[in-house]
PDB file of C-alpha atoms in Angstrom:
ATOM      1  CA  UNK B   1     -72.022  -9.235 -12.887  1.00 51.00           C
ATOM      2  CA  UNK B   2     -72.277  -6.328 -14.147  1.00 65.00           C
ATOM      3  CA  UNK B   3     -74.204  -5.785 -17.947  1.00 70.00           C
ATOM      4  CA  UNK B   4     -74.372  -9.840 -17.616  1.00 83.00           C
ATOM      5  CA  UNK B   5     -78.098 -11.970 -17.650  1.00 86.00           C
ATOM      6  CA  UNK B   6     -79.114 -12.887 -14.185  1.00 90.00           C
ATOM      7  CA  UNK B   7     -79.694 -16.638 -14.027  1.00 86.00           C
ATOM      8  CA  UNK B   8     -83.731 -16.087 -13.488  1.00 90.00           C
ATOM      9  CA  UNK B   9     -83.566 -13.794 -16.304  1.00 92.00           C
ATOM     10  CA  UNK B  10     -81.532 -16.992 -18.103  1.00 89.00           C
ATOM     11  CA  UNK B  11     -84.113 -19.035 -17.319  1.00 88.00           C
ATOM     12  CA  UNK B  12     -87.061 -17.112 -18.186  1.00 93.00           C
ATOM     13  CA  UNK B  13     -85.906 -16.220 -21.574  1.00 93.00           C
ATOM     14  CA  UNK B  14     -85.608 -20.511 -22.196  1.00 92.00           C
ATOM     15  CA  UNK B  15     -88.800 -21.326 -20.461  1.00 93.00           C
ATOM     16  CA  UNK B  16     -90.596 -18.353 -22.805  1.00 95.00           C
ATOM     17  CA  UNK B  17     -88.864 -19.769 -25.904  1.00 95.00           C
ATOM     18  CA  UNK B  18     -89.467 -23.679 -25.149  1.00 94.00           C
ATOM     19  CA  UNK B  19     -93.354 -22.593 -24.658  1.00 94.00           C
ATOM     20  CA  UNK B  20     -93.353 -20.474 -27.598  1.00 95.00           C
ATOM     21  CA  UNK B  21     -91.597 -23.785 -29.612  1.00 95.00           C
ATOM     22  CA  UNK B  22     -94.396 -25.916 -28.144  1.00 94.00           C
ATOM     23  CA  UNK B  23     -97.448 -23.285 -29.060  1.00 95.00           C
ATOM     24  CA  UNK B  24     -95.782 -23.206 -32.612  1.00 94.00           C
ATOM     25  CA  UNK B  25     -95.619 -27.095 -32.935  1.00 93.00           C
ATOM     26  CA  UNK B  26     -99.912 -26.852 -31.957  1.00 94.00           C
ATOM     27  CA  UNK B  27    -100.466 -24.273 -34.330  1.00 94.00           C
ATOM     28  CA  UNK B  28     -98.608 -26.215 -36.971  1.00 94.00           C
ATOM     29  CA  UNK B  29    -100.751 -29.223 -36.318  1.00 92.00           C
ATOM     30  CA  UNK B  30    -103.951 -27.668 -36.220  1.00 93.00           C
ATOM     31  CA  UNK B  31    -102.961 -26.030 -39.883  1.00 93.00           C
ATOM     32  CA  UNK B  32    -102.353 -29.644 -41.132  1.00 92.00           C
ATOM     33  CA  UNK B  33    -105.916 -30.806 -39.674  1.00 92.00           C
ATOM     34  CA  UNK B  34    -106.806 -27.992 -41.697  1.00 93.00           C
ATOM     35  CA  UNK B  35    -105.274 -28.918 -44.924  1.00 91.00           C
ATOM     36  CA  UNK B  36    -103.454 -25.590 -44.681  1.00 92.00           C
ATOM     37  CA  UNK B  37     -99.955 -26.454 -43.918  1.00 90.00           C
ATOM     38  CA  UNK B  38     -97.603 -28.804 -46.092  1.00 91.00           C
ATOM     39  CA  UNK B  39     -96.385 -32.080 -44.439  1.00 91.00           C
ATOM     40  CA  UNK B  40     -92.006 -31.265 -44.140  1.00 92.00           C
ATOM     41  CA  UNK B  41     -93.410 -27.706 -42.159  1.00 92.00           C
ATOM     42  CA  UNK B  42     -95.606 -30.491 -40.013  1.00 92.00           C
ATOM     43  CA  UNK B  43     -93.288 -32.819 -38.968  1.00 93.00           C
ATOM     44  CA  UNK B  44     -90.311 -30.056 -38.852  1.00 95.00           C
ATOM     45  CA  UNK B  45     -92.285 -28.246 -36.097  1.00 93.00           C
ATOM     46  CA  UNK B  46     -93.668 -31.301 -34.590  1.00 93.00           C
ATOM     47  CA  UNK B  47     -90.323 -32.731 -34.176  1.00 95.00           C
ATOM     48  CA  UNK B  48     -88.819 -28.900 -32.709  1.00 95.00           C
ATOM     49  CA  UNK B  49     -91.866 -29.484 -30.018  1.00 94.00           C
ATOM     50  CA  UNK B  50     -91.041 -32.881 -29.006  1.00 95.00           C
ATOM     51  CA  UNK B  51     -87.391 -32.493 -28.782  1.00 96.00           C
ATOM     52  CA  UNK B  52     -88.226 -29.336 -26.631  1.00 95.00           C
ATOM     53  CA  UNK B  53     -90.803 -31.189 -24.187  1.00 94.00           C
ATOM     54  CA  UNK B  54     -88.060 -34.303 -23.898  1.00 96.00           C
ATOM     55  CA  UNK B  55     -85.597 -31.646 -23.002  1.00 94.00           C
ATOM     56  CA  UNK B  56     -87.519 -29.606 -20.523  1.00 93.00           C
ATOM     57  CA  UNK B  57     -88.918 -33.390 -18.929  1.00 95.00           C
ATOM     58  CA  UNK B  58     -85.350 -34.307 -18.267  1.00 96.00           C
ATOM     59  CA  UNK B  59     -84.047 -30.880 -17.261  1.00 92.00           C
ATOM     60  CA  UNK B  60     -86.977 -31.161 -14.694  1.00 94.00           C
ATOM     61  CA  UNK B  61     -85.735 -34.784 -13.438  1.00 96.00           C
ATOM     62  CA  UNK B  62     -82.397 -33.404 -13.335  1.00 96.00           C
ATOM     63  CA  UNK B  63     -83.651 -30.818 -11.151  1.00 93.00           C
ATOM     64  CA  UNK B  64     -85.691 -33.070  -8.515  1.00 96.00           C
ATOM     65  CA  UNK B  65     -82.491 -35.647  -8.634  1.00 96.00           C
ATOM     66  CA  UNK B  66     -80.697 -32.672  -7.360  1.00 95.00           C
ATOM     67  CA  UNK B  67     -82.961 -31.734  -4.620  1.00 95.00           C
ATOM     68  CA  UNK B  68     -83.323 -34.626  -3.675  1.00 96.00           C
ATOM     69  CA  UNK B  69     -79.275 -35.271  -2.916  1.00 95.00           C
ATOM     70  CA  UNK B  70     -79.514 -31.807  -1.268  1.00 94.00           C
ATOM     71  CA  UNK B  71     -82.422 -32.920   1.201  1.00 94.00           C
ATOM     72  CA  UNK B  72     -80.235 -36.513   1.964  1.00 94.00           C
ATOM     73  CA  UNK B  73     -77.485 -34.138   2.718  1.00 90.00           C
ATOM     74  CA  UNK B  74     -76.706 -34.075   6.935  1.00 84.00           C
ATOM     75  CA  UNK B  75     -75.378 -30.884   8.084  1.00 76.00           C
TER      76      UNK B  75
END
């Protein structure tokens, strides 16, 4: 559509904010080994990162489910 987000331009703009989520949650825990970070900024961006990775594991499951139905699928 016109003015609208393509769907690869959809999904690159999720995939580039669930990495950046993930690189955040690192950075957070490498402050912490540190002793440079306080422990509810730890666990808040530890937590973000792990909800992220759970969602983009069962997004990806979704995905090969769905192949997988298309490939049984007789024409």
């Amino acid at each position: 559509a016109e003015g609208g987000t393509s769907f690869a331009d959809f999904l690159r703009e999720k995939a580039t904010g669930a990495l950046n989520t993930l690189r955040a949650g690192e950075k957070m825990q490498a402050k912490a080994v540190a002793g440079k970070a306080d422990l509810p900024e730890v666990v808040q961006a530890v937590t973000s990162a792990e909800l992220t990775l759970q969602t983009i594991v069962a997004l990806r499951d979704r995905l090969i489910g769905a192949y997988q139905e298309i490939m049984r699928t007789s024409i």
